[in-house]
Short mmCIF file of C-alpha atoms in Angstrom, two decimals:
data_model
loop_
_atom_site.label_atom_id
_atom_site.label_comp_id
_atom_site.label_asym_id
_atom_site.label_seq_id
_atom_site.Cartn_x
_atom_site.Cartn_y
_atom_site.Cartn_z
CA MET A 1 -36.89 25.14 -6.62
CA ARG A 2 -33.22 24.62 -5.83
CA THR A 3 -31.60 26.30 -8.79
CA SER A 4 -28.47 24.18 -8.51
CA GLU A 5 -30.53 21.23 -9.74
CA LEU A 6 -31.90 23.04 -12.78
CA GLN A 7 -30.14 22.89 -16.08
CA VAL A 8 -31.91 24.93 -18.73
CA LEU A 9 -31.24 24.08 -22.38
CA PRO A 10 -32.37 26.32 -25.24
CA CYS A 11 -35.08 24.77 -27.41
CA GLY A 12 -36.01 27.13 -30.23
CA ASP A 13 -37.76 30.48 -29.76
CA HIS A 14 -40.82 29.32 -27.82
CA ALA A 15 -39.59 26.63 -25.41
CA ILE A 16 -36.92 25.71 -22.90
CA LEU A 17 -35.86 22.20 -21.96
CA VAL A 18 -35.14 21.83 -18.25
CA GLU A 19 -32.92 18.91 -17.24
CA LEU A 20 -33.34 17.51 -13.74
CA PRO A 21 -31.53 14.81 -11.76
CA ASP A 22 -34.38 12.29 -11.84
CA LEU A 23 -38.06 11.63 -12.43
CA GLU A 24 -39.09 12.69 -8.93
CA ASP A 25 -37.66 16.16 -9.53
CA VAL A 26 -39.43 16.28 -12.89
CA LEU A 27 -42.78 15.46 -11.30
CA ALA A 28 -42.17 17.96 -8.49
CA LEU A 29 -41.39 20.79 -10.91
CA ASN A 30 -44.36 19.76 -13.05
CA ALA A 31 -46.64 19.94 -10.00
CA ALA A 32 -45.20 23.29 -8.94
CA LEU A 33 -45.79 24.70 -12.44
CA ARG A 34 -49.41 23.55 -12.41
CA GLU A 35 -49.91 25.07 -8.97
CA HIS A 36 -48.15 28.38 -9.65
CA GLU A 37 -48.49 28.86 -13.39
CA PRO A 38 -46.07 31.51 -14.68
CA ALA A 39 -47.34 34.10 -17.15
CA GLY A 40 -47.13 32.99 -20.78
CA LEU A 41 -47.00 29.24 -20.10
CA VAL A 42 -48.50 27.32 -23.03
CA ASP A 43 -47.78 23.66 -22.31
CA VAL A 44 -45.49 21.42 -20.27
CA VAL A 45 -44.16 18.02 -21.33
CA PRO A 46 -42.75 15.97 -18.46
CA ALA A 47 -40.35 13.16 -19.43
CA ALA A 48 -37.83 10.90 -17.69
CA GLN A 49 -35.24 13.55 -16.78
CA THR A 50 -36.55 16.63 -18.52
CA LEU A 51 -39.43 19.05 -18.50
CA LEU A 52 -40.13 20.80 -21.80
CA ILE A 53 -41.80 24.14 -21.14
CA MET A 54 -43.47 25.87 -24.07
CA PHE A 55 -44.25 29.55 -23.76
CA ASP A 56 -45.87 32.39 -25.66
CA PRO A 57 -42.94 34.62 -26.76
CA GLU A 58 -45.29 37.62 -26.89
CA VAL A 59 -45.92 37.29 -23.14
CA THR A 60 -42.65 36.01 -21.69
CA SER A 61 -39.12 34.98 -22.65
CA ALA A 62 -36.80 32.08 -21.96
CA GLN A 63 -34.92 34.26 -19.49
CA ARG A 64 -38.02 35.37 -17.59
CA LEU A 65 -39.39 31.85 -17.47
CA THR A 66 -36.05 30.57 -16.16
CA ASP A 67 -36.20 33.21 -13.43
CA ASP A 68 -39.79 32.19 -12.65
CA LEU A 69 -38.66 28.57 -12.23
CA THR A 70 -36.02 29.45 -9.67
CA HIS A 71 -38.66 31.22 -7.58
CA LEU A 72 -41.18 28.38 -7.55
CA PRO A 73 -41.89 26.88 -4.13
CA ASP A 74 -41.06 23.17 -3.80
CA GLU A 75 -44.09 20.93 -4.28
CA PRO A 76 -44.30 17.27 -3.36
CA PRO A 77 -44.18 14.97 -6.40
CA ALA A 78 -47.56 14.45 -8.04
CA THR A 79 -48.08 10.87 -6.93
CA THR A 80 -51.44 9.58 -5.83
CA GLU A 81 -51.88 7.31 -2.84
CA SER A 82 -54.95 5.61 -4.30
CA ALA A 83 -55.01 1.85 -4.90
CA PRO A 84 -53.18 0.82 -8.09
CA LEU A 85 -55.23 0.30 -11.20
CA GLU A 86 -55.17 -3.41 -12.04
CA VAL A 87 -54.77 -4.31 -15.69
CA ALA A 88 -55.57 -7.90 -16.71
CA VAL A 89 -53.10 -9.19 -19.31
CA ARG A 90 -52.99 -12.28 -21.51
CA TYR A 91 -49.26 -12.93 -21.77
CA ASP A 92 -49.24 -14.23 -25.33
CA GLY A 93 -47.18 -11.50 -26.99
CA PRO A 94 -44.93 -12.25 -29.98
CA ASP A 95 -41.79 -11.06 -28.14
CA LEU A 96 -42.29 -12.93 -24.86
CA ASP A 97 -39.88 -15.74 -25.74
CA ALA A 98 -37.29 -13.37 -27.19
CA VAL A 99 -37.43 -11.22 -24.05
CA ALA A 100 -37.06 -14.34 -21.91
CA ALA A 101 -34.04 -15.44 -23.93
CA ALA A 102 -32.43 -11.99 -23.75
CA ALA A 103 -33.00 -11.79 -19.99
CA GLY A 104 -31.86 -15.37 -19.35
CA LEU A 105 -35.25 -16.28 -17.88
CA SER A 106 -38.10 -18.58 -18.78
CA ALA A 107 -41.26 -17.04 -20.25
CA ALA A 108 -43.06 -17.86 -17.00
CA GLU A 109 -40.40 -16.01 -15.02
CA VAL A 110 -40.76 -12.96 -17.27
CA VAL A 111 -44.51 -12.94 -16.55
CA GLU A 112 -43.83 -13.41 -12.84
CA ARG A 113 -41.47 -10.45 -12.73
CA HIS A 114 -43.70 -8.26 -14.89
CA THR A 115 -46.73 -8.89 -12.66
CA ALA A 116 -44.81 -8.59 -9.37
CA ALA A 117 -44.02 -4.88 -9.73
CA THR A 118 -46.15 -1.85 -8.90
CA TYR A 119 -45.66 0.73 -11.63
CA THR A 120 -46.00 4.51 -11.58
CA VAL A 121 -47.10 6.57 -14.57
CA ALA A 122 -44.06 8.77 -15.12
CA PHE A 123 -45.23 10.69 -18.16
CA THR A 124 -47.19 10.26 -21.35
CA GLY A 125 -46.27 10.89 -24.93
CA PHE A 126 -45.41 9.08 -28.13
CA ALA A 127 -49.18 8.59 -28.69
CA PRO A 128 -52.37 9.84 -27.00
CA GLY A 129 -52.83 8.06 -23.69
CA PHE A 130 -49.54 6.16 -23.99
CA ALA A 131 -48.13 6.14 -20.46
CA TYR A 132 -44.50 5.41 -19.64
CA LEU A 133 -44.65 3.22 -16.52
CA THR A 134 -41.63 3.12 -14.23
CA GLY A 135 -40.94 0.30 -11.80
CA LEU A 136 -39.93 -2.37 -14.30
CA ASP A 137 -37.87 -5.25 -12.91
CA PRO A 138 -34.23 -4.46 -13.77
CA ARG A 139 -33.80 -7.95 -15.30
CA LEU A 140 -36.36 -6.98 -17.96
CA VAL A 141 -34.60 -3.79 -19.05
CA LEU A 142 -33.84 -4.15 -22.78
CA PRO A 143 -33.22 -1.59 -25.53
CA ARG A 144 -36.03 -1.00 -28.01
CA ARG A 145 -36.30 -3.45 -30.90
CA ASP A 146 -33.81 -2.79 -33.71
CA ASP A 147 -36.61 -3.25 -36.17
CA PRO A 148 -39.75 -1.36 -35.07
CA ARG A 149 -43.10 -2.80 -36.12
CA THR A 150 -45.21 -0.70 -38.46
CA ARG A 151 -48.35 -1.83 -36.65
CA VAL A 152 -48.71 -2.82 -33.02
CA PRO A 153 -52.27 -3.82 -32.06
CA ALA A 154 -54.23 -1.71 -29.54
CA GLY A 155 -54.01 -3.13 -26.01
CA SER A 156 -50.51 -4.55 -26.51
CA VAL A 157 -48.63 -4.70 -23.20
CA ALA A 158 -44.97 -3.98 -23.85
CA ILE A 159 -41.59 -3.16 -22.34
CA ALA A 160 -38.58 -1.17 -23.54
CA ASP A 161 -35.65 0.37 -21.76
CA ARG A 162 -36.69 0.97 -18.12
CA TYR A 163 -40.39 1.23 -18.94
CA SER A 164 -43.51 -0.79 -19.38
CA GLY A 165 -46.50 0.49 -21.30
CA VAL A 166 -49.79 -0.36 -22.98
CA TYR A 167 -50.43 0.73 -26.57
CA PRO A 168 -53.79 2.54 -26.26
CA ARG A 169 -54.41 2.39 -30.02
CA SER A 170 -52.87 0.45 -32.86
CA GLY A 171 -49.89 2.11 -34.50
CA PRO A 172 -46.19 1.80 -35.17
CA GLY A 173 -43.96 0.83 -32.26
CA GLY A 174 -40.56 -0.52 -31.31
CA TRP A 175 -41.26 -1.99 -27.88
CA HIS A 176 -41.17 -5.69 -26.97
CA LEU A 177 -44.70 -7.10 -26.86
CA LEU A 178 -45.34 -9.36 -23.85
CA GLY A 179 -49.11 -9.72 -24.14
CA HIS A 180 -52.32 -7.80 -24.50
CA THR A 181 -55.19 -6.41 -22.45
CA ASP A 182 -58.83 -5.64 -23.21
CA ALA A 183 -58.75 -2.63 -20.87
CA VAL A 184 -59.66 0.59 -22.71
CA LEU A 185 -57.06 3.14 -21.63
CA TRP A 186 -57.99 5.87 -24.11
CA ASP A 187 -61.58 6.94 -24.75
CA LEU A 188 -62.38 10.36 -26.21
CA ASP A 189 -65.87 10.21 -24.70
CA ARG A 190 -64.38 10.24 -21.21
CA THR A 191 -63.01 13.27 -19.33
CA PRO A 192 -60.07 13.05 -19.25
CA PRO A 193 -59.82 10.59 -22.14
CA ALA A 194 -56.65 8.97 -20.75
CA THR A 195 -56.93 6.51 -17.85
CA LEU A 196 -53.22 6.56 -16.98
CA LEU A 197 -52.22 10.05 -15.86
CA PRO A 198 -48.81 11.03 -14.44
CA GLY A 199 -48.49 9.88 -10.82
CA ALA A 200 -51.06 7.04 -11.04
CA HIS A 201 -50.09 3.51 -9.96
CA VAL A 202 -50.62 0.36 -12.04
CA ARG A 203 -50.27 -3.38 -11.54
CA PHE A 204 -50.52 -6.08 -14.20
CA ARG A 205 -52.33 -9.36 -13.47
CA ALA A 206 -51.89 -12.47 -15.61
CA GLU A 207 -55.20 -13.71 -16.98
CA ASP A 208 -55.77 -17.45 -17.05
CA GLY A 209 -55.26 -19.40 -20.23
CA ARG A 210 -52.05 -17.78 -21.36
CA ARG A 211 -50.31 -19.41 -24.30
CA MET B 1 -73.55 23.55 -45.45
CA ILE B 2 -70.85 22.79 -48.03
CA GLU B 3 -70.38 19.50 -49.86
CA VAL B 4 -67.07 17.88 -50.77
CA VAL B 5 -67.23 17.08 -54.50
CA ASP B 6 -63.52 16.17 -54.68
CA PRO B 7 -61.01 16.40 -51.82
CA GLY B 8 -58.03 16.22 -54.22
CA PRO B 9 -54.97 14.34 -52.92
CA LEU B 10 -55.69 15.27 -49.27
CA ALA B 11 -58.06 17.75 -47.64
CA LEU B 12 -58.34 18.22 -43.88
CA VAL B 13 -60.19 20.37 -41.39
CA GLU B 14 -57.72 22.38 -39.28
CA ASP B 15 -57.77 25.25 -36.83
CA LEU B 16 -55.26 26.57 -34.29
CA GLY B 17 -54.99 23.11 -32.71
CA ARG B 18 -55.15 21.92 -29.12
CA PRO B 19 -52.30 23.35 -27.03
CA GLY B 20 -51.98 22.43 -23.35
CA LEU B 21 -52.78 18.69 -23.55
CA ALA B 22 -49.28 17.23 -23.56
CA ALA B 23 -49.95 15.55 -20.22
CA LEU B 24 -52.47 13.36 -22.06
CA GLY B 25 -49.97 12.62 -24.80
CA VAL B 26 -51.84 14.88 -27.21
CA GLY B 27 -49.89 17.35 -29.33
CA ARG B 28 -50.97 20.74 -30.63
CA SER B 29 -51.62 19.80 -34.29
CA GLY B 30 -53.56 22.54 -36.13
CA ALA B 31 -52.85 24.21 -39.47
CA ALA B 32 -49.35 23.37 -40.77
CA ASP B 33 -48.84 26.81 -42.38
CA LEU B 34 -50.26 29.08 -39.69
CA ASP B 35 -49.53 32.29 -41.64
CA SER B 36 -51.65 31.21 -44.60
CA PHE B 37 -54.35 29.80 -42.31
CA ARG B 38 -54.60 33.04 -40.33
CA LEU B 39 -54.65 35.15 -43.47
CA ALA B 40 -57.51 33.09 -44.93
CA ASN B 41 -59.63 33.64 -41.82
CA ARG B 42 -58.74 37.33 -41.72
CA LEU B 43 -59.79 37.85 -45.33
CA VAL B 44 -63.33 36.64 -44.57
CA ALA B 45 -63.35 38.32 -41.09
CA ASN B 46 -63.56 35.03 -39.21
CA ALA B 47 -62.52 34.67 -35.60
CA GLU B 48 -58.92 33.45 -35.49
CA GLN B 49 -59.93 30.03 -34.12
CA ALA B 50 -62.41 29.37 -36.95
CA ALA B 51 -61.76 26.06 -38.72
CA ALA B 52 -60.74 26.00 -42.40
CA VAL B 53 -59.89 23.39 -45.05
CA GLU B 54 -56.18 22.59 -45.46
CA PHE B 55 -55.57 20.88 -48.78
CA VAL B 56 -52.52 19.45 -50.50
CA LEU B 57 -51.59 20.09 -54.16
CA GLY B 58 -54.95 21.54 -55.18
CA GLY B 59 -57.61 19.43 -56.85
CA LEU B 60 -60.22 20.56 -54.31
CA ALA B 61 -63.86 20.92 -55.42
CA ILE B 62 -66.57 22.09 -53.00
CA ARG B 63 -70.28 22.69 -53.74
CA PHE B 64 -71.96 25.45 -51.77
CA ARG B 65 -75.56 24.92 -50.67
CA ARG B 66 -75.94 28.64 -50.03
CA THR B 67 -74.05 31.76 -51.04
CA ALA B 68 -70.95 32.32 -48.95
CA THR B 69 -67.86 34.52 -48.81
CA VAL B 70 -64.63 32.53 -49.07
CA ALA B 71 -60.89 33.13 -49.30
CA LEU B 72 -58.05 30.91 -50.52
CA THR B 73 -54.46 31.28 -49.34
CA GLY B 74 -51.26 29.26 -49.38
CA ALA B 75 -49.74 27.60 -52.45
CA PRO B 76 -51.23 29.70 -55.28
CA ALA B 77 -53.23 27.95 -57.99
CA ALA B 78 -56.00 28.69 -60.46
CA VAL B 79 -59.47 28.89 -58.90
CA TRP B 80 -63.00 29.02 -60.25
CA ALA B 81 -66.36 29.74 -58.63
CA GLY B 82 -68.72 28.04 -61.05
CA ASP B 83 -67.37 29.24 -64.41
CA ARG B 84 -65.97 32.52 -63.07
CA ALA B 85 -62.23 32.76 -62.43
CA ALA B 86 -61.29 33.97 -58.95
CA ALA B 87 -57.96 34.49 -57.19
CA PHE B 88 -55.97 33.54 -54.11
CA ASN B 89 -55.48 36.00 -51.25
CA ALA B 90 -58.71 37.93 -51.84
CA PRO B 91 -62.24 37.29 -50.54
CA PHE B 92 -64.95 36.46 -53.08
CA ALA B 93 -68.47 35.08 -53.12
CA VAL B 94 -69.50 31.59 -54.20
CA ARG B 95 -73.22 31.48 -55.04
CA ALA B 96 -75.69 28.87 -53.87
CA GLY B 97 -75.35 25.72 -56.00
CA GLU B 98 -71.95 26.67 -57.46
CA VAL B 99 -68.87 24.49 -57.23
CA LEU B 100 -65.58 26.05 -56.11
CA ARG B 101 -62.62 24.38 -57.86
CA VAL B 102 -58.91 24.76 -57.17
CA GLY B 103 -56.26 23.80 -59.73
CA ARG B 104 -52.83 22.36 -59.04
CA PRO B 105 -50.26 24.85 -57.69
CA GLU B 106 -47.00 25.29 -59.59
CA ARG B 107 -45.08 25.81 -56.38
CA GLY B 108 -45.80 25.16 -52.74
CA LEU B 109 -47.80 22.36 -51.18
CA ARG B 110 -50.69 23.45 -48.97
CA GLY B 111 -53.68 25.65 -49.65
CA TYR B 112 -56.28 26.96 -47.21
CA LEU B 113 -59.97 27.57 -47.83
CA ALA B 114 -61.70 29.73 -45.25
CA VAL B 115 -65.45 30.08 -45.48
CA ARG B 116 -67.12 33.00 -43.73
CA GLY B 117 -68.25 31.66 -40.32
CA GLY B 118 -65.77 28.78 -40.27
CA LEU B 119 -66.45 25.04 -40.53
CA GLY B 120 -68.87 23.81 -37.86
CA VAL B 121 -67.79 20.16 -37.54
CA ALA B 122 -67.80 18.78 -33.99
CA PRO B 123 -64.67 19.74 -32.01
CA VAL B 124 -62.63 16.98 -30.33
CA LEU B 125 -60.75 17.92 -27.14
CA GLY B 126 -61.51 21.55 -27.85
CA SER B 127 -60.29 21.72 -31.45
CA ARG B 128 -61.52 21.02 -34.98
CA SER B 129 -58.07 19.91 -36.14
CA TRP B 130 -57.24 16.52 -37.62
CA ASP B 131 -54.09 15.24 -35.89
CA SER B 132 -52.75 12.68 -38.35
CA LEU B 133 -50.35 11.11 -35.84
CA ALA B 134 -52.80 10.84 -32.95
CA GLY B 135 -55.80 10.06 -35.16
CA ILE B 136 -57.85 12.69 -33.30
CA GLY B 137 -60.30 15.17 -34.77
CA PRO B 138 -62.42 15.37 -37.91
CA PRO B 139 -61.08 12.71 -40.32
CA PRO B 140 -59.72 13.57 -43.79
CA LEU B 141 -62.48 14.77 -46.12
CA ARG B 142 -64.08 12.31 -48.54
CA VAL B 143 -66.30 12.71 -51.57
CA GLY B 144 -69.85 13.51 -50.42
CA ASP B 145 -68.94 14.80 -46.96
CA LEU B 146 -71.27 17.58 -45.81
CA LEU B 147 -69.66 20.23 -43.60
CA PRO B 148 -71.85 22.60 -41.59
CA LEU B 149 -70.80 26.23 -41.22
CA ALA B 150 -70.37 27.86 -37.83
CA GLY B 151 -70.75 31.47 -36.71
CA ASP B 152 -67.12 32.16 -35.81
CA VAL B 153 -67.02 35.70 -37.24
CA GLU B 154 -65.47 38.94 -36.08
CA GLY B 155 -66.72 41.96 -37.99
CA GLU B 156 -67.20 42.25 -41.74
CA PRO B 157 -64.69 41.42 -44.50
CA SER B 158 -62.93 44.65 -45.45
CA VAL B 159 -59.68 43.63 -47.15
CA ASP B 160 -59.94 43.47 -50.93
CA VAL B 161 -56.69 41.70 -51.59
CA ALA B 162 -53.67 40.80 -49.50
CA PRO B 163 -50.56 40.64 -51.70
CA VAL B 164 -48.49 37.62 -50.68
CA PRO B 165 -45.15 37.29 -52.48
CA TRP B 166 -44.30 33.63 -52.99
CA PRO B 167 -40.59 33.11 -52.23
CA GLU B 168 -38.41 32.47 -55.28
CA GLY B 169 -35.55 30.00 -55.39
CA ASP B 170 -34.18 27.75 -52.70
CA VAL B 171 -35.60 27.98 -49.22
CA THR B 172 -33.25 28.69 -46.32
CA LEU B 173 -34.62 28.13 -42.81
CA ARG B 174 -33.13 29.80 -39.74
CA VAL B 175 -32.13 27.45 -36.90
CA LEU B 176 -31.35 27.97 -33.23
CA PRO B 177 -28.85 25.22 -32.28
CA GLY B 178 -29.76 22.99 -29.33
CA PRO B 179 -31.02 21.55 -27.09
CA ARG B 180 -28.85 18.53 -27.97
CA ALA B 181 -26.27 19.95 -30.37
CA ASP B 182 -23.60 18.68 -27.95
CA ARG B 183 -24.61 15.11 -28.78
CA PHE B 184 -23.33 15.46 -32.33
CA ALA B 185 -19.88 15.39 -33.82
CA PRO B 186 -18.59 18.92 -34.57
CA SER B 187 -18.82 18.06 -38.26
CA ALA B 188 -22.58 17.56 -37.89
CA LEU B 189 -23.31 21.27 -37.38
CA ASP B 190 -21.07 22.07 -40.36
CA ALA B 191 -23.00 19.55 -42.43
CA LEU B 192 -26.35 20.94 -41.27
CA PHE B 193 -25.44 24.54 -42.08
CA GLY B 194 -23.31 23.86 -45.15
CA GLY B 195 -25.21 21.08 -46.85
CA ASP B 196 -28.02 20.89 -49.36
CA PHE B 197 -31.00 18.88 -48.20
CA GLU B 198 -33.89 17.50 -50.17
CA VAL B 199 -37.43 16.90 -48.94
CA THR B 200 -38.21 13.21 -49.42
CA ALA B 201 -41.48 11.59 -50.46
CA ASP B 202 -42.29 10.20 -47.00
CA SER B 203 -42.76 13.71 -45.61
CA ASP B 204 -46.13 14.63 -44.15
CA ARG B 205 -47.76 16.74 -41.43
CA VAL B 206 -45.68 14.93 -38.80
CA GLY B 207 -42.46 16.12 -40.35
CA LEU B 208 -40.25 16.74 -43.35
CA ARG B 209 -37.89 13.82 -43.80
CA LEU B 210 -34.71 15.18 -45.31
CA ALA B 211 -32.04 13.58 -47.47
CA GLY B 212 -28.60 15.16 -47.43
CA PRO B 213 -25.25 14.89 -45.73
CA PRO B 214 -25.57 12.68 -42.64
CA LEU B 215 -25.32 14.36 -39.21
CA PRO B 216 -23.14 11.97 -37.21
CA PRO B 217 -23.49 11.66 -33.41
CA ALA B 218 -20.62 12.57 -31.11
CA PRO B 219 -18.34 9.59 -30.48
CA GLY B 220 -19.63 7.60 -27.54
CA ALA B 221 -22.92 9.49 -27.28
CA ARG B 222 -25.35 7.41 -25.27
CA GLU B 223 -29.02 6.87 -26.01
CA LEU B 224 -31.25 9.68 -24.71
CA PRO B 225 -34.27 8.95 -22.57
CA PRO B 226 -37.44 10.22 -24.29
CA GLU B 227 -37.99 13.97 -23.96
CA GLY B 228 -40.50 16.58 -25.08
CA MET B 229 -40.44 17.74 -28.70
CA VAL B 230 -41.39 21.09 -30.24
CA THR B 231 -42.65 22.02 -33.68
CA GLY B 232 -39.62 23.00 -35.72
CA ALA B 233 -37.27 20.56 -33.99
CA LEU B 234 -34.65 18.93 -36.23
CA GLN B 235 -34.58 15.46 -34.73
CA VAL B 236 -31.82 13.15 -35.91
CA PRO B 237 -32.38 9.38 -35.73
CA PRO B 238 -29.42 6.97 -35.80
CA ASN B 239 -29.37 6.96 -39.62
CA GLY B 240 -28.18 10.60 -39.43
CA ARG B 241 -30.99 11.96 -41.61
CA PRO B 242 -32.87 14.81 -39.90
CA VAL B 243 -36.62 15.06 -39.56
CA LEU B 244 -38.06 18.58 -39.29
CA PHE B 245 -41.11 18.30 -37.06
CA LEU B 246 -44.30 19.97 -38.26
CA ALA B 247 -47.78 20.35 -36.73
CA ASP B 248 -48.53 16.67 -35.96
CA HIS B 249 -45.14 15.78 -34.44
CA PRO B 250 -45.03 13.34 -31.50
CA VAL B 251 -45.23 14.88 -28.03
CA THR B 252 -42.04 13.10 -26.97
CA GLY B 253 -39.19 11.54 -28.89
CA GLY B 254 -36.11 9.50 -28.13
CA TYR B 255 -33.63 10.91 -30.63
CA PRO B 256 -31.54 14.06 -30.08
CA VAL B 257 -32.60 17.43 -31.50
CA ILE B 258 -29.64 19.25 -33.07
CA GLY B 259 -31.51 22.54 -33.54
CA VAL B 260 -34.93 24.14 -33.80
CA VAL B 261 -36.22 26.13 -36.78
CA LEU B 262 -37.57 29.59 -35.91
CA THR B 263 -41.35 29.74 -35.52
CA ALA B 264 -41.48 32.48 -38.17
CA ASP B 265 -39.92 30.13 -40.75
CA LEU B 266 -42.23 27.16 -40.13
CA PRO B 267 -44.97 28.27 -42.56
CA ARG B 268 -42.36 28.22 -45.33
CA ALA B 269 -41.21 24.76 -44.23
CA ALA B 270 -44.81 23.52 -44.36
CA GLN B 271 -45.00 24.58 -48.03
CA LEU B 272 -42.04 22.44 -49.12
CA ARG B 273 -42.97 19.50 -51.30
CA PRO B 274 -41.08 16.28 -51.98
CA GLY B 275 -38.07 17.00 -54.20
CA ASP B 276 -37.72 20.61 -53.03
CA ALA B 277 -34.28 21.75 -51.88
CA VAL B 278 -33.82 23.30 -48.45
CA ARG B 279 -30.87 24.77 -46.57
CA PHE B 280 -30.39 25.77 -42.98
CA ARG B 281 -28.47 28.63 -41.43
CA PRO B 282 -27.70 29.32 -37.79
CA THR B 283 -29.22 32.37 -36.23
CA ALA B 284 -28.46 34.33 -33.07
CA ARG B 285 -30.68 33.94 -30.08
CA PRO B 286 -32.99 36.77 -29.05
CA ALA B 287 -30.81 39.06 -26.89
CA ALA B 288 -32.77 39.00 -23.64
CA GLY B 289 -34.26 35.59 -24.24
CA VAL B 290 -32.59 32.28 -24.72
CA ALA B 291 -29.08 33.70 -24.41
CA GLY B 292 -29.76 34.45 -20.77
CA ALA B 293 -31.07 30.95 -20.25
CA ALA B 294 -27.92 29.52 -21.81
CA ARG B 295 -25.82 31.59 -19.40
CA ALA B 296 -27.97 30.40 -16.51
CA ALA B 297 -27.50 26.84 -17.75
CA ALA B 298 -23.75 27.29 -17.92
CA ALA B 299 -23.72 28.71 -14.39
CA SER B 300 -25.94 25.89 -13.20
CA ALA B 301 -23.77 23.29 -14.91
CA ALA B 302 -20.73 24.74 -13.18
CA ARG B 303 -22.37 24.21 -9.80
CA SER B 304 -23.86 20.80 -10.34
CA PRO B 305 -22.45 17.95 -12.41
CA ARG B 306 -24.62 16.91 -15.32
CA PRO B 307 -26.79 13.96 -14.32
CA PRO B 308 -26.08 10.71 -16.10
CA HIS B 309 -28.51 9.58 -18.77
CA GLY B 310 -30.51 6.39 -18.49
#
């Protein structure tokens, strides 16, 4: 790993937060850590520009782990070349018109742009199986809702900031809801339970009969 | 087999949780007060990963189908096995057919009941912990639930009593500043370390929501992209009121973390109940540990400009 690109921030007594220039570097470091696991590694949380590395303080230290990072060989980013997973969406979400208005587009144009992109699972978090998908059309980039919903139904297809995502289960959420899918993206009886893992590709397809 | 006669306000099955699954968006969860949880298992000579009952504010009543050795730890309260009085922090036997009852603690929030052998409910993703945020694991206990016992033992119980002093007075938690202390106004750290905070009623296993002096962001601080969160993180949403993340915290979050409470102080944090006062004080980093990383960060920052945030 080129150490000049690493910025290590302290994060309590059992983790470090590594800042990287962009998502590709995050995925590369994540892959390298999986391939050459340093002693005392407990868990790794990849995010947009950071990698949170949790360690066992009885085995290693922040300093030793930082040294380990600088000696990791470069790995290619963990992207898969397999065909994108296609997710069928009914674009009938409660925020579709508001998103269209904010973006200066018609609802049909929002759907067009949302279905035109190929997305990559950048990282998961927020909820089990909730994947942050990068590749969103820049015209659809909007901040999260000012007023988060206390309950977003499972299968809701949503956008916020530079990401698109699908709520795998119902729960609170502040993203803009464009529609919903019947695809089951989180199933504890499967191994792994999450369908969308970092590096996977996704496309959305508009189902007939919207609105 | 044990039977839940009354779960009290909230009773859960917890163990050491499920570390290592962040890539699936699954957090560690597990017992909120790990010190009390571990002690309970140790008192009945269970393996450390054996599952126990974590209960809030007493009120627990459990009928035993067969004689078993048990231990209670955590927020101390009155306890009876049938009509015999028993005590916290010491193993004792509950006979077949008897009901174990726990009263309401005067101080503290969470109690732990370890039964010799551990609870044998089905594990989910390798753990018998209920993760209240993710909705994964054995659900909260209800009246009539039957819990099988497992064979997670290590040796024979040998400790008669483990004296556990319950801390008197206000609780002060030690904090390592960062990773995002630079995103706050200088007055925010003063407010964090000088102010009195109160645990509010909407606190739970996800986190303690704290009322107190607001912790204002640095002028012009931009929104952070989501990043990984640790247990003990003091995350500050735009309203300036910190949330201290406990066992069921989200894997990632979008608000800056001003500091992280030491792991050793988290059991005490998990025993705070709504209305309790809490203070924070800064602590030095471990000499050879994070300090070195901070120096490395400073050196790295000098070489490469900080990347812009989304």
